[in-house]
Amino acid sequence: MGRVARRWRVQRMTARGVVGAPEDQLAGEEPLEVRLHGTPFTVTMRTPGDDFDLIAGFLVSEGLVRDGEQIARMDYRSGIGATGERDYNVVDVRLAPGTPLPDPSAQRNVYTSSSCGVCGTASIEAVRTVPPYDVGADRCTVRLDHLLALPDRLRDRQLLFDRTGGVHAAGLFTPADGGQEPDLVCVREDVGRHNAVDKVIGWALREGRLPVKGAVLQVSGRASFELVQKAAMAGIPVLSAVSAPSALAVDLGEELGLTVVGFNRGTQLNSYTHGHRLVPA
């Protein structure tokens, strides 16, 4: 879609005033309404593109699905208006027979902004979801030199960031044979860091890869509570961030048995929880 980024004329200034009028590229941000069987469920702000991955990952994060076969169909058809034009900001999801619909109390009461992945939940209890996988039982190990290389490997694939400088990224790295560097199997970008992670998890669901055992989820920003929870919901045992984790993220990682890494800047990192998975080269 052409809405991923668009050009805008800017005034470039120094302390002395305007010095030029170049074109800048802005990251797209539009609302996406998600309907379940025709009933509005939530509205989230996102960068258009990979919408079906985003929705699939969101449903995993919410604990509504854990297998790709539980999603019977996703399409934009419910967004066709009276003029016959299709609205690519409305997606209807049909769950497979036997897949329970969410309790009405789980419906997001307000839209989810691009900076918040749990806004709009109806109760404090609804913020916490119970992971279907025991990430604490994952006995994987990750070489420290391989882990330290992940931010640069992710950065090399951040094509939209190169154009706009205004999006977050998430990358899924899975174990490789023979002790080689982990394979970068999926990269997604979005104005919302939680959306980028949902897009990666949704891709894994649609590819039949859940739970993603032995994997590392590398993110371009900080490690928040919601990102730790999303990783656990996908069975990912290691979350690595280039910035700091929050206290609640560390608490949740410790509780669930998930390795939380922060300040991974290529030469050193901080291991906050379950550092036994990180081994010297």
CSV table of C-alpha atoms in Angstrom, one decimal:
chain,number,residue,atom,x,y,z
A,1,MET,CA,0.0,0.0,0.0
A,2,GLY,CA,1.1,3.6,-0.6
A,3,ARG,CA,0.1,4.6,2.9
A,4,VAL,CA,3.1,3.2,4.6
A,5,ALA,CA,4.9,6.5,4.1
A,6,ARG,CA,4.3,9.8,2.4
A,7,ARG,CA,6.2,12.9,1.4
A,8,TRP,CA,5.9,16.3,3.1
A,9,ARG,CA,7.5,19.6,2.3
A,10,VAL,CA,9.3,20.9,5.4
A,11,GLN,CA,11.2,24.1,6.4
A,12,ARG,CA,14.7,23.3,7.5
A,13,MET,CA,15.9,25.8,10.1
A,14,THR,CA,18.9,26.8,12.1
A,15,ALA,CA,19.2,29.4,14.8
A,16,ARG,CA,19.4,32.0,11.9
A,17,GLY,CA,16.1,30.9,10.3
A,18,VAL,CA,15.1,28.9,7.3
A,19,VAL,CA,18.0,27.3,5.3
A,20,GLY,CA,16.0,25.1,3.0
A,21,ALA,CA,12.7,23.4,2.0
A,22,PRO,CA,13.4,19.7,1.4
A,23,GLU,CA,10.9,16.9,1.2
A,24,ASP,CA,10.7,14.6,4.2
A,25,GLN,CA,9.1,11.2,4.4
A,26,LEU,CA,6.6,10.5,7.2
A,27,ALA,CA,5.7,7.2,8.6
A,28,GLY,CA,2.1,6.3,8.0
A,29,GLU,CA,-0.3,6.1,10.9
A,30,GLU,CA,-4.0,5.2,10.5
A,31,PRO,CA,-6.7,3.6,12.6
A,32,LEU,CA,-7.5,-0.1,12.0
A,33,GLU,CA,-10.9,-1.3,13.2
A,34,VAL,CA,-11.0,-5.0,14.0
A,35,ARG,CA,-14.3,-6.8,13.9
A,36,LEU,CA,-15.0,-10.3,15.2
A,37,HIS,CA,-17.9,-11.9,13.2
A,38,GLY,CA,-19.0,-8.4,12.2
A,39,THR,CA,-19.0,-7.0,15.7
A,40,PRO,CA,-16.5,-4.2,16.5
A,41,PHE,CA,-13.8,-5.5,18.9
A,42,THR,CA,-11.1,-2.9,19.0
A,43,VAL,CA,-9.5,0.0,17.1
A,44,THR,CA,-5.8,0.3,17.0
A,45,MET,CA,-3.5,2.9,15.5
A,46,ARG,CA,-0.9,1.4,13.2
A,47,THR,CA,1.3,1.8,10.1
A,48,PRO,CA,-0.7,0.3,7.3
A,49,GLY,CA,0.8,-3.0,5.9
A,50,ASP,CA,1.0,-6.5,7.2
A,51,ASP,CA,-2.5,-5.9,8.7
A,52,PHE,CA,-3.4,-9.6,8.9
A,53,ASP,CA,-0.2,-10.4,10.7
A,54,LEU,CA,-0.9,-7.6,13.1
A,55,ILE,CA,-4.4,-8.9,13.8
A,56,ALA,CA,-3.3,-12.5,14.2
A,57,GLY,CA,-0.6,-11.5,16.6
A,58,PHE,CA,-3.0,-9.3,18.6
A,59,LEU,CA,-5.4,-12.3,18.9
A,60,VAL,CA,-2.5,-14.4,20.2
A,61,SER,CA,-1.5,-11.7,22.6
A,62,GLU,CA,-5.1,-11.4,23.9
A,63,GLY,CA,-5.2,-15.2,24.5
A,64,LEU,CA,-8.0,-15.7,21.9
A,65,VAL,CA,-6.1,-18.0,19.6
A,66,ARG,CA,-3.0,-20.2,19.7
A,67,ASP,CA,-3.2,-22.0,16.4
A,68,GLY,CA,-3.5,-20.5,12.9
A,69,GLU,CA,-6.4,-22.9,12.1
A,70,GLN,CA,-8.5,-21.1,14.7
A,71,ILE,CA,-8.7,-18.1,12.3
A,72,ALA,CA,-11.0,-19.1,9.5
A,73,ARG,CA,-10.9,-15.9,7.6
A,74,MET,CA,-9.7,-12.3,7.6
A,75,ASP,CA,-10.8,-9.8,5.0
A,76,TYR,CA,-11.5,-6.2,4.3
A,77,ARG,CA,-15.0,-6.9,2.8
A,78,SER,CA,-16.9,-5.6,5.9
A,79,GLY,CA,-15.4,-2.2,5.1
A,80,ILE,CA,-17.2,-1.8,1.8
A,81,GLY,CA,-19.4,1.2,2.1
A,82,ALA,CA,-22.4,2.5,0.2
A,83,THR,CA,-20.2,3.8,-2.6
A,84,GLY,CA,-18.8,0.3,-3.1
A,85,GLU,CA,-15.3,1.4,-2.2
A,86,ARG,CA,-13.3,-0.8,0.1
A,87,ASP,CA,-12.0,0.6,3.4
A,88,TYR,CA,-8.7,-0.9,4.1
A,89,ASN,CA,-8.9,0.3,7.7
A,90,VAL,CA,-11.6,-2.2,8.6
A,91,VAL,CA,-10.9,-5.9,8.9
A,92,ASP,CA,-13.5,-8.6,9.8
A,93,VAL,CA,-12.2,-11.8,11.5
A,94,ARG,CA,-14.1,-15.0,11.5
A,95,LEU,CA,-12.9,-17.6,14.0
A,96,ALA,CA,-13.1,-21.3,13.2
A,97,PRO,CA,-16.1,-23.3,14.6
A,98,GLY,CA,-15.4,-24.3,18.1
A,99,THR,CA,-13.1,-21.4,18.9
A,100,PRO,CA,-14.7,-19.4,21.7
A,101,LEU,CA,-15.5,-15.8,21.1
A,102,PRO,CA,-14.2,-13.4,23.7
A,103,ASP,CA,-16.2,-12.4,26.7
A,104,PRO,CA,-17.9,-9.0,26.1
A,105,SER,CA,-15.8,-7.6,29.0
A,106,ALA,CA,-12.7,-8.3,27.0
A,107,GLN,CA,-13.7,-5.8,24.3
A,108,ARG,CA,-11.4,-2.8,24.1
A,109,ASN,CA,-13.6,0.1,25.2
A,110,VAL,CA,-11.5,2.8,23.6
A,111,TYR,CA,-9.0,2.8,20.7
A,112,THR,CA,-5.4,1.5,21.3
A,113,SER,CA,-2.9,4.2,20.5
A,114,SER,CA,0.3,3.5,18.7
A,115,SER,CA,2.2,4.0,22.0
A,116,CYS,CA,0.0,1.7,24.2
A,117,GLY,CA,-0.7,-2.0,23.7
A,118,VAL,CA,-3.0,-2.5,26.7
A,119,CYS,CA,-5.0,0.8,26.7
A,120,GLY,CA,-8.7,0.3,26.7
A,121,THR,CA,-8.9,-3.0,28.5
A,122,ALA,CA,-12.0,-3.2,30.6
A,123,SER,CA,-10.4,-4.1,33.9
A,124,ILE,CA,-7.0,-4.5,35.6
A,125,GLU,CA,-7.4,-8.3,35.5
A,126,ALA,CA,-7.8,-8.2,31.8
A,127,VAL,CA,-4.3,-6.7,31.4
A,128,ARG,CA,-2.7,-10.0,32.4
A,129,THR,CA,-3.2,-13.0,30.1
A,130,VAL,CA,-2.1,-16.5,30.9
A,131,PRO,CA,0.5,-17.9,28.5
A,132,PRO,CA,-0.4,-21.2,26.9
A,133,TYR,CA,3.3,-22.2,26.8
A,134,ASP,CA,5.8,-22.8,29.6
A,135,VAL,CA,8.7,-20.6,28.4
A,136,GLY,CA,10.5,-21.3,31.7
A,137,ALA,CA,10.9,-24.9,30.6
A,138,ASP,CA,12.7,-23.9,27.3
A,139,ARG,CA,16.3,-25.1,27.8
A,140,CYS,CA,17.7,-23.1,24.9
A,141,THR,CA,21.0,-21.2,25.2
A,142,VAL,CA,22.2,-18.2,23.2
A,143,ARG,CA,25.8,-17.3,22.6
A,144,LEU,CA,26.6,-13.8,23.9
A,145,ASP,CA,28.4,-12.8,20.7
A,146,HIS,CA,25.4,-13.8,18.7
A,147,LEU,CA,23.0,-12.0,20.9
A,148,LEU,CA,25.2,-8.8,20.9
A,149,ALA,CA,25.1,-8.8,17.0
A,150,LEU,CA,21.3,-8.9,16.8
A,151,PRO,CA,20.6,-5.1,17.1
A,152,ASP,CA,22.8,-4.4,14.1
A,153,ARG,CA,21.4,-7.3,12.1
A,154,LEU,CA,17.9,-5.9,12.8
A,155,ARG,CA,18.9,-2.4,12.0
A,156,ASP,CA,20.2,-3.5,8.6
A,157,ARG,CA,16.6,-4.6,7.8
A,158,GLN,CA,14.8,-1.5,9.0
A,159,LEU,CA,13.9,-0.2,5.6
A,160,LEU,CA,11.0,2.0,6.6
A,161,PHE,CA,13.1,3.5,9.4
A,162,ASP,CA,15.7,4.4,6.8
A,163,ARG,CA,13.1,6.3,4.9
A,164,THR,CA,11.2,8.0,7.8
A,165,GLY,CA,13.2,7.7,11.0
A,166,GLY,CA,9.9,7.3,12.8
A,167,VAL,CA,9.1,3.6,13.3
A,168,HIS,CA,9.9,0.8,15.7
A,169,ALA,CA,11.1,-2.6,14.6
A,170,ALA,CA,10.9,-6.2,15.9
A,171,GLY,CA,12.8,-9.2,14.6
A,172,LEU,CA,12.4,-12.9,15.3
A,173,PHE,CA,15.6,-14.9,15.4
A,174,THR,CA,15.4,-18.7,15.5
A,175,PRO,CA,18.2,-21.2,16.3
A,176,ALA,CA,20.4,-22.2,13.4
A,177,ASP,CA,22.2,-25.6,12.9
A,178,GLY,CA,25.7,-26.2,13.9
A,179,GLY,CA,26.1,-23.3,16.3
A,180,GLN,CA,25.8,-20.7,13.6
A,181,GLU,CA,24.3,-17.3,14.1
A,182,PRO,CA,20.5,-17.4,14.7
A,183,ASP,CA,18.4,-17.0,11.6
A,184,LEU,CA,16.5,-13.8,11.1
A,185,VAL,CA,13.2,-15.1,9.9
A,186,CYS,CA,10.9,-12.1,10.2
A,187,VAL,CA,11.2,-8.4,10.6
A,188,ARG,CA,8.2,-6.0,11.0
A,189,GLU,CA,8.1,-2.2,11.5
A,190,ASP,CA,5.4,0.0,12.8
A,191,VAL,CA,4.8,3.4,14.5
A,192,GLY,CA,3.8,1.3,17.6
A,193,ARG,CA,6.4,-0.9,19.2
A,194,HIS,CA,3.7,-3.3,20.4
A,195,ASN,CA,2.3,-3.4,16.8
A,196,ALA,CA,5.7,-4.4,15.4
A,197,VAL,CA,5.8,-7.3,17.9
A,198,ASP,CA,2.2,-8.3,17.1
A,199,LYS,CA,3.1,-8.4,13.4
A,200,VAL,CA,6.0,-10.7,14.1
A,201,ILE,CA,3.9,-13.0,16.3
A,202,GLY,CA,1.1,-13.0,13.8
A,203,TRP,CA,3.5,-14.0,11.0
A,204,ALA,CA,4.7,-16.9,13.2
A,205,LEU,CA,1.1,-18.0,13.9
A,206,ARG,CA,0.2,-17.9,10.2
A,207,GLU,CA,3.3,-19.8,9.4
A,208,GLY,CA,2.5,-22.5,11.9
A,209,ARG,CA,5.6,-21.8,14.1
A,210,LEU,CA,4.0,-21.3,17.5
A,211,PRO,CA,5.4,-21.8,20.1
A,212,VAL,CA,8.7,-20.4,18.8
A,213,LYS,CA,11.1,-22.4,21.0
A,214,GLY,CA,14.7,-21.3,21.4
A,215,ALA,CA,14.0,-18.0,19.7
A,216,VAL,CA,15.0,-14.4,20.5
A,217,LEU,CA,12.7,-11.5,20.0
A,218,GLN,CA,14.9,-8.4,19.3
A,219,VAL,CA,13.2,-5.0,19.6
A,220,SER,CA,14.5,-1.6,18.6
A,221,GLY,CA,13.2,0.2,21.7
A,222,ARG,CA,12.6,-0.5,25.4
A,223,ALA,CA,11.3,-3.7,27.0
A,224,SER,CA,7.9,-3.0,28.5
A,225,PHE,CA,5.5,-5.2,30.4
A,226,GLU,CA,3.3,-5.7,27.3
A,227,LEU,CA,6.2,-6.9,25.2
A,228,VAL,CA,7.3,-9.5,27.8
A,229,GLN,CA,3.8,-10.7,27.9
A,230,LYS,CA,3.5,-10.9,24.1
A,231,ALA,CA,6.7,-12.9,23.9
A,232,ALA,CA,5.5,-15.3,26.5
A,233,MET,CA,2.2,-15.8,24.7
A,234,ALA,CA,4.1,-16.8,21.6
A,235,GLY,CA,6.4,-19.2,23.5
A,236,ILE,CA,9.5,-17.0,22.9
A,237,PRO,CA,12.0,-17.5,25.7
A,238,VAL,CA,14.3,-14.5,25.2
A,239,LEU,CA,13.4,-10.8,24.7
A,240,SER,CA,16.2,-8.5,23.9
A,241,ALA,CA,15.9,-4.7,23.7
A,242,VAL,CA,18.3,-1.9,22.9
A,243,SER,CA,16.9,0.2,25.7
A,244,ALA,CA,15.8,-0.3,29.3
A,245,PRO,CA,13.2,-2.6,30.6
A,246,SER,CA,10.5,-1.5,33.0
A,247,ALA,CA,10.3,-2.8,36.6
A,248,LEU,CA,7.1,-4.6,35.8
A,249,ALA,CA,8.6,-6.2,32.7
A,250,VAL,CA,11.4,-7.6,34.8
A,251,ASP,CA,9.0,-8.9,37.4
A,252,LEU,CA,6.9,-10.6,34.7
A,253,GLY,CA,10.0,-12.1,33.0
A,254,GLU,CA,11.2,-13.4,36.3
A,255,GLU,CA,7.8,-14.9,37.1
A,256,LEU,CA,7.3,-16.6,33.7
A,257,GLY,CA,10.9,-17.9,33.3
A,258,LEU,CA,11.6,-15.5,30.3
A,259,THR,CA,15.0,-14.0,29.8
A,260,VAL,CA,14.8,-10.2,29.7
A,261,VAL,CA,17.8,-8.4,28.2
A,262,GLY,CA,18.2,-4.6,28.1
A,263,PHE,CA,20.7,-2.1,26.8
A,264,ASN,CA,21.9,-4.5,24.1
A,265,ARG,CA,24.1,-2.0,22.2
A,266,GLY,CA,26.4,-4.4,20.3
A,267,THR,CA,29.3,-4.5,22.8
A,268,GLN,CA,27.6,-5.1,26.1
A,269,LEU,CA,24.2,-5.8,27.5
A,270,ASN,CA,22.3,-6.2,30.8
A,271,SER,CA,20.7,-9.5,31.7
A,272,TYR,CA,17.8,-8.9,34.1
A,273,THR,CA,16.2,-12.3,34.4
A,274,HIS,CA,17.1,-15.9,33.8
A,275,GLY,CA,20.6,-15.2,32.5
A,276,HIS,CA,21.5,-18.9,32.5
A,277,ARG,CA,20.4,-19.0,28.9
A,278,LEU,CA,23.2,-16.6,27.9
A,279,VAL,CA,26.6,-18.3,27.4
A,280,PRO,CA,30.1,-17.1,26.4
A,281,ALA,CA,31.2,-17.5,22.9
